[in-house]
PDB file of N, CA and C in Angstrom:
ATOM      1  N   MET A   1       2.732   5.722  20.495  1.00 67.00           N
ATOM      2  CA  MET A   1       1.697   5.894  19.507  1.00 67.00           C
ATOM      3  C   MET A   1       1.022   4.547  19.274  1.00 67.00           C
ATOM      4  N   SER A   2      -0.297   4.542  19.292  1.00 80.00           N
ATOM      5  CA  SER A   2      -1.016   3.294  19.096  1.00 80.00           C
ATOM      6  C   SER A   2      -1.326   3.073  17.616  1.00 80.00           C
ATOM      7  N   LEU A   3      -1.566   1.826  17.284  1.00 81.00           N
ATOM      8  CA  LEU A   3      -1.879   1.464  15.905  1.00 81.00           C
ATOM      9  C   LEU A   3      -3.323   1.833  15.591  1.00 81.00           C
ATOM     10  N   ASP A   4      -3.542   2.379  14.401  1.00 77.00           N
ATOM     11  CA  ASP A   4      -4.880   2.739  13.952  1.00 77.00           C
ATOM     12  C   ASP A   4      -5.773   1.498  14.007  1.00 77.00           C
ATOM     13  N   PRO A   5      -7.026   1.626  14.515  1.00 79.00           N
ATOM     14  CA  PRO A   5      -7.923   0.464  14.628  1.00 79.00           C
ATOM     15  C   PRO A   5      -8.173  -0.238  13.284  1.00 79.00           C
ATOM     16  N   GLN A   6      -8.261   0.514  12.189  1.00 74.00           N
ATOM     17  CA  GLN A   6      -8.470  -0.126  10.890  1.00 74.00           C
ATOM     18  C   GLN A   6      -7.236  -0.923  10.478  1.00 74.00           C
ATOM     19  N   ALA A   7      -6.060  -0.396  10.770  1.00 76.00           N
ATOM     20  CA  ALA A   7      -4.825  -1.133  10.471  1.00 76.00           C
ATOM     21  C   ALA A   7      -4.756  -2.394  11.319  1.00 76.00           C
ATOM     22  N   ARG A   8      -5.174  -2.311  12.587  1.00 81.00           N
ATOM     23  CA  ARG A   8      -5.190  -3.480  13.469  1.00 81.00           C
ATOM     24  C   ARG A   8      -6.106  -4.555  12.898  1.00 81.00           C
ATOM     25  N   ASN A   9      -7.280  -4.157  12.366  1.00 77.00           N
ATOM     26  CA  ASN A   9      -8.212  -5.121  11.775  1.00 77.00           C
ATOM     27  C   ASN A   9      -7.584  -5.831  10.578  1.00 77.00           C
ATOM     28  N   VAL A  10      -6.871  -5.103   9.756  1.00 75.00           N
ATOM     29  CA  VAL A  10      -6.207  -5.701   8.594  1.00 75.00           C
ATOM     30  C   VAL A  10      -5.169  -6.716   9.050  1.00 75.00           C
ATOM     31  N   LEU A  11      -4.333  -6.336  10.006  1.00 80.00           N
ATOM     32  CA  LEU A  11      -3.292  -7.246  10.489  1.00 80.00           C
ATOM     33  C   LEU A  11      -3.893  -8.484  11.139  1.00 80.00           C
ATOM     34  N   ASP A  12      -4.965  -8.306  11.896  1.00 82.00           N
ATOM     35  CA  ASP A  12      -5.633  -9.449  12.520  1.00 82.00           C
ATOM     36  C   ASP A  12      -6.192 -10.389  11.460  1.00 82.00           C
ATOM     37  N   PHE A  13      -6.807  -9.823  10.407  1.00 76.00           N
ATOM     38  CA  PHE A  13      -7.363 -10.636   9.327  1.00 76.00           C
ATOM     39  C   PHE A  13      -6.256 -11.418   8.616  1.00 76.00           C
ATOM     40  N   LEU A  14      -5.149 -10.736   8.321  1.00 75.00           N
ATOM     41  CA  LEU A  14      -4.048 -11.396   7.625  1.00 75.00           C
ATOM     42  C   LEU A  14      -3.463 -12.543   8.441  1.00 75.00           C
ATOM     43  N   GLY A  15      -3.515 -12.437   9.759  1.00 81.00           N
ATOM     44  CA  GLY A  15      -2.972 -13.487  10.618  1.00 81.00           C
ATOM     45  C   GLY A  15      -3.852 -14.717  10.715  1.00 81.00           C
ATOM     46  N   GLN A  16      -5.065 -14.673  10.161  1.00 82.00           N
ATOM     47  CA  GLN A  16      -5.996 -15.788  10.275  1.00 82.00           C
ATOM     48  C   GLN A  16      -5.821 -16.857   9.201  1.00 82.00           C
ATOM     49  N   GLY A  17      -5.156 -16.548   8.118  1.00 80.00           N
ATOM     50  CA  GLY A  17      -5.054 -17.509   7.027  1.00 80.00           C
ATOM     51  C   GLY A  17      -3.644 -17.619   6.499  1.00 80.00           C
ATOM     52  N   PRO A  18      -3.507 -18.340   5.385  1.00 84.00           N
ATOM     53  CA  PRO A  18      -2.173 -18.463   4.795  1.00 84.00           C
ATOM     54  C   PRO A  18      -1.706 -17.132   4.237  1.00 84.00           C
ATOM     55  N   PRO A  19      -0.410 -16.925   4.138  1.00 81.00           N
ATOM     56  CA  PRO A  19       0.109 -15.673   3.562  1.00 81.00           C
ATOM     57  C   PRO A  19      -0.407 -15.483   2.135  1.00 81.00           C
ATOM     58  N   LEU A  20      -0.764 -14.240   1.787  1.00 77.00           N
ATOM     59  CA  LEU A  20      -1.303 -13.954   0.459  1.00 77.00           C
ATOM     60  C   LEU A  20      -0.376 -14.427  -0.652  1.00 77.00           C
ATOM     61  N   GLU A  21       0.945 -14.316  -0.443  1.00 83.00           N
ATOM     62  CA  GLU A  21       1.878 -14.688  -1.508  1.00 83.00           C
ATOM     63  C   GLU A  21       1.913 -16.188  -1.784  1.00 83.00           C
ATOM     64  N   THR A  22       1.297 -16.996  -0.913  1.00 89.00           N
ATOM     65  CA  THR A  22       1.268 -18.441  -1.140  1.00 89.00           C
ATOM     66  C   THR A  22      -0.003 -18.883  -1.858  1.00 89.00           C
ATOM     67  N   LEU A  23      -0.947 -17.969  -2.057  1.00 88.00           N
ATOM     68  CA  LEU A  23      -2.226 -18.315  -2.673  1.00 88.00           C
ATOM     69  C   LEU A  23      -2.195 -18.105  -4.181  1.00 88.00           C
ATOM     70  N   PRO A  24      -3.056 -18.834  -4.912  1.00 93.00           N
ATOM     71  CA  PRO A  24      -3.215 -18.513  -6.335  1.00 93.00           C
ATOM     72  C   PRO A  24      -3.700 -17.071  -6.467  1.00 93.00           C
ATOM     73  N   ILE A  25      -3.341 -16.397  -7.546  1.00 92.00           N
ATOM     74  CA  ILE A  25      -3.610 -14.967  -7.688  1.00 92.00           C
ATOM     75  C   ILE A  25      -5.083 -14.621  -7.496  1.00 92.00           C
ATOM     76  N   GLU A  26      -5.993 -15.427  -8.042  1.00 92.00           N
ATOM     77  CA  GLU A  26      -7.421 -15.130  -7.908  1.00 92.00           C
ATOM     78  C   GLU A  26      -7.857 -15.171  -6.446  1.00 92.00           C
ATOM     79  N   GLN A  27      -7.365 -16.156  -5.716  1.00 90.00           N
ATOM     80  CA  GLN A  27      -7.720 -16.291  -4.299  1.00 90.00           C
ATOM     81  C   GLN A  27      -7.073 -15.177  -3.475  1.00 90.00           C
ATOM     82  N   ALA A  28      -5.852 -14.798  -3.795  1.00 84.00           N
ATOM     83  CA  ALA A  28      -5.176 -13.710  -3.083  1.00 84.00           C
ATOM     84  C   ALA A  28      -5.920 -12.403  -3.301  1.00 84.00           C
ATOM     85  N   ARG A  29      -6.343 -12.137  -4.537  1.00 85.00           N
ATOM     86  CA  ARG A  29      -7.100 -10.912  -4.820  1.00 85.00           C
ATOM     87  C   ARG A  29      -8.422 -10.893  -4.055  1.00 85.00           C
ATOM     88  N   ALA A  30      -9.113 -12.021  -4.023  1.00 85.00           N
ATOM     89  CA  ALA A  30     -10.385 -12.096  -3.291  1.00 85.00           C
ATOM     90  C   ALA A  30     -10.164 -11.847  -1.797  1.00 85.00           C
ATOM     91  N   SER A  31      -9.099 -12.403  -1.238  1.00 79.00           N
ATOM     92  CA  SER A  31      -8.789 -12.183   0.176  1.00 79.00           C
ATOM     93  C   SER A  31      -8.454 -10.729   0.434  1.00 79.00           C
ATOM     94  N   PHE A  32      -7.676 -10.120  -0.474  1.00 75.00           N
ATOM     95  CA  PHE A  32      -7.311  -8.723  -0.314  1.00 75.00           C
ATOM     96  C   PHE A  32      -8.543  -7.831  -0.372  1.00 75.00           C
ATOM     97  N   GLU A  33      -9.504  -8.156  -1.239  1.00 77.00           N
ATOM     98  CA  GLU A  33     -10.749  -7.385  -1.324  1.00 77.00           C
ATOM     99  C   GLU A  33     -11.490  -7.390   0.012  1.00 77.00           C
ATOM    100  N   LYS A  34     -11.441  -8.497   0.727  1.00 75.00           N
ATOM    101  CA  LYS A  34     -12.133  -8.611   2.018  1.00 75.00           C
ATOM    102  C   LYS A  34     -11.558  -7.667   3.066  1.00 75.00           C
ATOM    103  N   ILE A  35     -10.272  -7.341   2.959  1.00 70.00           N
ATOM    104  CA  ILE A  35      -9.651  -6.497   3.983  1.00 70.00           C
ATOM    105  C   ILE A  35      -9.579  -5.037   3.572  1.00 70.00           C
ATOM    106  N   SER A  36     -10.111  -4.717   2.410  1.00 65.00           N
ATOM    107  CA  SER A  36     -10.072  -3.323   1.972  1.00 65.00           C
ATOM    108  C   SER A  36     -10.828  -2.465   2.968  1.00 65.00           C
ATOM    109  N   VAL A  37     -10.131  -1.481   3.511  1.00 60.00           N
ATOM    110  CA  VAL A  37     -10.728  -0.589   4.506  1.00 60.00           C
ATOM    111  C   VAL A  37     -11.760   0.311   3.850  1.00 60.00           C
ATOM    112  N   ASN A  38     -11.468   0.799   2.662  1.00 60.00           N
ATOM    113  CA  ASN A  38     -12.385   1.673   1.951  1.00 60.00           C
ATOM    114  C   ASN A  38     -12.280   1.350   0.462  1.00 60.00           C
ATOM    115  N   PRO A  39     -13.100   0.404  -0.019  1.00 57.00           N
ATOM    116  CA  PRO A  39     -12.942  -0.040  -1.397  1.00 57.00           C
ATOM    117  C   PRO A  39     -13.357   0.987  -2.448  1.00 57.00           C
ATOM    118  N   GLN A  40     -14.016   2.065  -2.054  1.00 67.00           N
ATOM    119  CA  GLN A  40     -14.429   3.088  -3.014  1.00 67.00           C
ATOM    120  C   GLN A  40     -13.256   4.006  -3.340  1.00 67.00           C
ATOM    121  N   PRO A  41     -13.014   4.264  -4.623  1.00 72.00           N
ATOM    122  CA  PRO A  41     -11.933   5.194  -4.970  1.00 72.00           C
ATOM    123  C   PRO A  41     -12.177   6.573  -4.362  1.00 72.00           C
ATOM    124  N   GLN A  42     -11.113   7.180  -3.898  1.00 73.00           N
ATOM    125  CA  GLN A  42     -11.192   8.495  -3.291  1.00 73.00           C
ATOM    126  C   GLN A  42     -10.614   9.534  -4.253  1.00 73.00           C
ATOM    127  N   PRO A  43     -11.185  10.732  -4.266  1.00 81.00           N
ATOM    128  CA  PRO A  43     -10.658  11.753  -5.175  1.00 81.00           C
ATOM    129  C   PRO A  43      -9.232  12.169  -4.772  1.00 81.00           C
ATOM    130  N   ILE A  44      -8.415  12.379  -5.775  1.00 86.00           N
ATOM    131  CA  ILE A  44      -7.026  12.772  -5.568  1.00 86.00           C
ATOM    132  C   ILE A  44      -6.837  14.173  -6.135  1.00 86.00           C
ATOM    133  N   GLU A  45      -6.243  15.054  -5.347  1.00 89.00           N
ATOM    134  CA  GLU A  45      -6.000  16.418  -5.803  1.00 89.00           C
ATOM    135  C   GLU A  45      -4.771  16.496  -6.693  1.00 89.00           C
ATOM    136  N   GLN A  46      -3.726  15.751  -6.330  1.00 90.00           N
ATOM    137  CA  GLN A  46      -2.464  15.879  -7.037  1.00 90.00           C
ATOM    138  C   GLN A  46      -1.730  14.546  -7.028  1.00 90.00           C
ATOM    139  N   VAL A  47      -1.116  14.216  -8.152  1.00 93.00           N
ATOM    140  CA  VAL A  47      -0.230  13.062  -8.262  1.00 93.00           C
ATOM    141  C   VAL A  47       1.135  13.603  -8.667  1.00 93.00           C
ATOM    142  N   GLU A  48       2.144  13.260  -7.889  1.00 94.00           N
ATOM    143  CA  GLU A  48       3.475  13.815  -8.136  1.00 94.00           C
ATOM    144  C   GLU A  48       4.497  12.686  -8.272  1.00 94.00           C
ATOM    145  N   ASP A  49       5.236  12.686  -9.363  1.00 96.00           N
ATOM    146  CA  ASP A  49       6.326  11.735  -9.562  1.00 96.00           C
ATOM    147  C   ASP A  49       7.632  12.397  -9.148  1.00 96.00           C
ATOM    148  N   ARG A  50       8.387  11.694  -8.313  1.00 96.00           N
ATOM    149  CA  ARG A  50       9.683  12.186  -7.831  1.00 96.00           C
ATOM    150  C   ARG A  50      10.671  11.033  -7.853  1.00 96.00           C
ATOM    151  N   THR A  51      11.886  11.332  -7.444  1.00 95.00           N
ATOM    152  CA  THR A  51      12.873  10.280  -7.204  1.00 95.00           C
ATOM    153  C   THR A  51      13.502  10.521  -5.841  1.00 95.00           C
ATOM    154  N   ILE A  52      13.954   9.431  -5.243  1.00 92.00           N
ATOM    155  CA  ILE A  52      14.705   9.505  -3.993  1.00 92.00           C
ATOM    156  C   ILE A  52      16.014   8.748  -4.214  1.00 92.00           C
ATOM    157  N   PRO A  53      17.077   9.124  -3.495  1.00 93.00           N
ATOM    158  CA  PRO A  53      18.348   8.435  -3.699  1.00 93.00           C
ATOM    159  C   PRO A  53      18.288   6.998  -3.186  1.00 93.00           C
ATOM    160  N   GLY A  54      18.876   6.108  -3.958  1.00 88.00           N
ATOM    161  CA  GLY A  54      18.954   4.707  -3.560  1.00 88.00           C
ATOM    162  C   GLY A  54      20.392   4.228  -3.642  1.00 88.00           C
ATOM    163  N   PRO A  55      20.660   3.017  -3.190  1.00 88.00           N
ATOM    164  CA  PRO A  55      22.038   2.515  -3.168  1.00 88.00           C
ATOM    165  C   PRO A  55      22.642   2.349  -4.567  1.00 88.00           C
ATOM    166  N   ASN A  56      21.785   2.168  -5.587  1.00 87.00           N
ATOM    167  CA  ASN A  56      22.280   1.973  -6.956  1.00 87.00           C
ATOM    168  C   ASN A  56      21.739   3.036  -7.899  1.00 87.00           C
ATOM    169  N   GLY A  57      21.411   4.197  -7.382  1.00 90.00           N
ATOM    170  CA  GLY A  57      20.876   5.273  -8.210  1.00 90.00           C
ATOM    171  C   GLY A  57      19.514   5.716  -7.716  1.00 90.00           C
ATOM    172  N   ASP A  58      18.923   6.660  -8.410  1.00 92.00           N
ATOM    173  CA  ASP A  58      17.627   7.196  -8.002  1.00 92.00           C
ATOM    174  C   ASP A  58      16.522   6.150  -8.118  1.00 92.00           C
ATOM    175  N   ILE A  59      15.576   6.227  -7.180  1.00 89.00           N
ATOM    176  CA  ILE A  59      14.419   5.335  -7.154  1.00 89.00           C
ATOM    177  C   ILE A  59      13.187   6.185  -7.447  1.00 89.00           C
ATOM    178  N   PRO A  60      12.410   5.825  -8.479  1.00 91.00           N
ATOM    179  CA  PRO A  60      11.205   6.606  -8.759  1.00 91.00           C
ATOM    180  C   PRO A  60      10.118   6.343  -7.714  1.00 91.00           C
ATOM    181  N   ILE A  61       9.439   7.393  -7.299  1.00 91.00           N
ATOM    182  CA  ILE A  61       8.313   7.261  -6.364  1.00 91.00           C
ATOM    183  C   ILE A  61       7.143   8.074  -6.908  1.00 91.00           C
ATOM    184  N   ARG A  62       5.946   7.734  -6.478  1.00 91.00           N
ATOM    185  CA  ARG A  62       4.743   8.477  -6.852  1.00 91.00           C
ATOM    186  C   ARG A  62       3.998   8.813  -5.570  1.00 91.00           C
ATOM    187  N   ILE A  63       3.624  10.078  -5.432  1.00 90.00           N
ATOM    188  CA  ILE A  63       2.923  10.567  -4.240  1.00 90.00           C
ATOM    189  C   ILE A  63       1.522  10.996  -4.646  1.00 90.00           C
ATOM    190  N   TYR A  64       0.526  10.469  -3.955  1.00 88.00           N
ATOM    191  CA  TYR A  64      -0.867  10.838  -4.176  1.00 88.00           C
ATOM    192  C   TYR A  64      -1.323  11.727  -3.021  1.00 88.00           C
ATOM    193  N   ASN A  65      -1.810  12.917  -3.322  1.00 86.00           N
ATOM    194  CA  ASN A  65      -2.287  13.845  -2.296  1.00 86.00           C
ATOM    195  C   ASN A  65      -3.802  13.984  -2.391  1.00 86.00           C
ATOM    196  N   PRO A  66      -4.505  13.757  -1.268  1.00 84.00           N
ATOM    197  CA  PRO A  66      -5.970  13.887  -1.267  1.00 84.00           C
ATOM    198  C   PRO A  66      -6.399  15.356  -1.239  1.00 84.00           C
ATOM    199  N   PHE A  67      -7.670  15.568  -1.463  1.00 83.00           N
ATOM    200  CA  PHE A  67      -8.226  16.921  -1.411  1.00 83.00           C
ATOM    201  C   PHE A  67      -8.322  17.438   0.018  1.00 83.00           C
ATOM    202  N   GLN A  68      -8.592  16.579   0.963  1.00 80.00           N
ATOM    203  CA  GLN A  68      -8.838  17.005   2.336  1.00 80.00           C
ATOM    204  C   GLN A  68      -7.556  17.427   3.034  1.00 80.00           C
ATOM    205  N   GLU A  69      -7.676  18.450   3.871  1.00 81.00           N
ATOM    206  CA  GLU A  69      -6.568  18.891   4.712  1.00 81.00           C
ATOM    207  C   GLU A  69      -6.448  17.955   5.905  1.00 81.00           C
ATOM    208  N   GLY A  70      -5.317  17.966   6.547  1.00 80.00           N
ATOM    209  CA  GLY A  70      -5.158  17.225   7.790  1.00 80.00           C
ATOM    210  C   GLY A  70      -4.204  16.054   7.656  1.00 80.00           C
ATOM    211  N   VAL A  71      -4.172  15.257   8.703  1.00 80.00           N
ATOM    212  CA  VAL A  71      -3.298  14.095   8.774  1.00 80.00           C
ATOM    213  C   VAL A  71      -4.011  12.913   8.131  1.00 80.00           C
ATOM    214  N   HIS A  72      -3.299  12.178   7.284  1.00 77.00           N
ATOM    215  CA  HIS A  72      -3.867  11.024   6.593  1.00 77.00           C
ATOM    216  C   HIS A  72      -2.959   9.818   6.770  1.00 77.00           C
ATOM    217  N   PRO A  73      -3.527   8.616   6.687  1.00 74.00           N
ATOM    218  CA  PRO A  73      -2.680   7.426   6.767  1.00 74.00           C
ATOM    219  C   PRO A  73      -1.805   7.313   5.519  1.00 74.00           C
ATOM    220  N   ALA A  74      -0.773   6.529   5.624  1.00 78.00           N
ATOM    221  CA  ALA A  74       0.132   6.317   4.491  1.00 78.00           C
ATOM    222  C   ALA A  74       0.201   4.830   4.165  1.00 78.00           C
ATOM    223  N   LEU A  75       0.326   4.546   2.896  1.00 77.00           N
ATOM    224  CA  LEU A  75       0.508   3.180   2.429  1.00 77.00           C
ATOM    225  C   LEU A  75       1.711   3.188   1.506  1.00 77.00           C
ATOM    226  N   VAL A  76       2.668   2.316   1.788  1.00 81.00           N
ATOM    227  CA  VAL A  76       3.893   2.281   1.004  1.00 81.00           C
ATOM    228  C   VAL A  76       4.044   0.882   0.415  1.00 81.00           C
ATOM    229  N   PHE A  77       4.202   0.807  -0.895  1.00 80.00           N
ATOM    230  CA  PHE A  77       4.501  -0.448  -1.572  1.00 80.00           C
ATOM    231  C   PHE A  77       5.969  -0.427  -1.969  1.00 80.00           C
ATOM    232  N   TYR A  78       6.704  -1.453  -1.581  1.00 77.00           N
ATOM    233  CA  TYR A  78       8.100  -1.594  -1.968  1.00 77.00           C
ATOM    234  C   TYR A  78       8.199  -2.706  -3.002  1.00 77.00           C
ATOM    235  N   HIS A  79       8.835  -2.416  -4.102  1.00 74.00           N
ATOM    236  CA  HIS A  79       9.058  -3.422  -5.142  1.00 74.00           C
ATOM    237  C   HIS A  79      10.550  -3.577  -5.316  1.00 74.00           C
ATOM    238  N   GLY A  80      11.007  -4.770  -5.498  1.00 70.00           N
ATOM    239  CA  GLY A  80      12.430  -4.974  -5.682  1.00 70.00           C
ATOM    240  C   GLY A  80      12.698  -6.108  -6.639  1.00 70.00           C
ATOM    241  N   GLU A  81      13.962  -6.338  -6.872  1.00 63.00           N
ATOM    242  CA  GLU A  81      14.376  -7.419  -7.749  1.00 63.00           C
ATOM    243  C   GLU A  81      14.559  -8.682  -6.935  1.00 63.00           C
ATOM    244  N   VAL A  82      13.926  -9.749  -7.378  1.00 53.00           N
ATOM    245  CA  VAL A  82      14.074 -11.033  -6.720  1.00 53.00           C
ATOM    246  C   VAL A  82      15.423 -11.608  -7.092  1.00 53.00           C
ATOM    247  N   GLY A  83      16.147 -12.088  -6.096  1.00 52.00           N
ATOM    248  CA  GLY A  83      17.418 -12.732  -6.347  1.00 52.00           C
ATOM    249  C   GLY A  83      18.602 -11.787  -6.481  1.00 52.00           C
ATOM    250  N   SER A  84      18.392 -10.508  -6.228  1.00 54.00           N
ATOM    251  CA  SER A  84      19.507  -9.569  -6.301  1.00 54.00           C
ATOM    252  C   SER A  84      20.458  -9.854  -5.137  1.00 54.00           C
ATOM    253  N   SER A  85      21.729 -10.015  -5.439  1.00 54.00           N
ATOM    254  CA  SER A  85      22.690 -10.349  -4.377  1.00 54.00           C
ATOM    255  C   SER A  85      23.803  -9.323  -4.277  1.00 54.00           C
ATOM    256  N   GLU A  86      23.592  -8.129  -4.810  1.00 55.00           N
ATOM    257  CA  GLU A  86      24.632  -7.103  -4.712  1.00 55.00           C
ATOM    258  C   GLU A  86      24.781  -6.650  -3.276  1.00 55.00           C
ATOM    259  N   ALA A  87      26.014  -6.458  -2.855  1.00 47.00           N
ATOM    260  CA  ALA A  87      26.254  -6.020  -1.471  1.00 47.00           C
ATOM    261  C   ALA A  87      27.068  -4.756  -1.477  1.00 47.00           C
TER     262      ALA A  87
END
């Protein structure tokens, strides 16, 4: 399976400069705006809150479903605790 051309453009752009996490927040936001594939908000048909099992209990997730039928790209944000050393 090949990488989506828009995803390839984002990865190529990110490889041209310093990592976003090393920039001041204002500069990181401005850089992120430049790589937005579709900066216009898209209509959402349904927002669903669920949980999935995690190593230390359930993890809350939110699923956004568009109005259009068919296959759509996915974007996943992972958030965690900095400095967690549980094994």
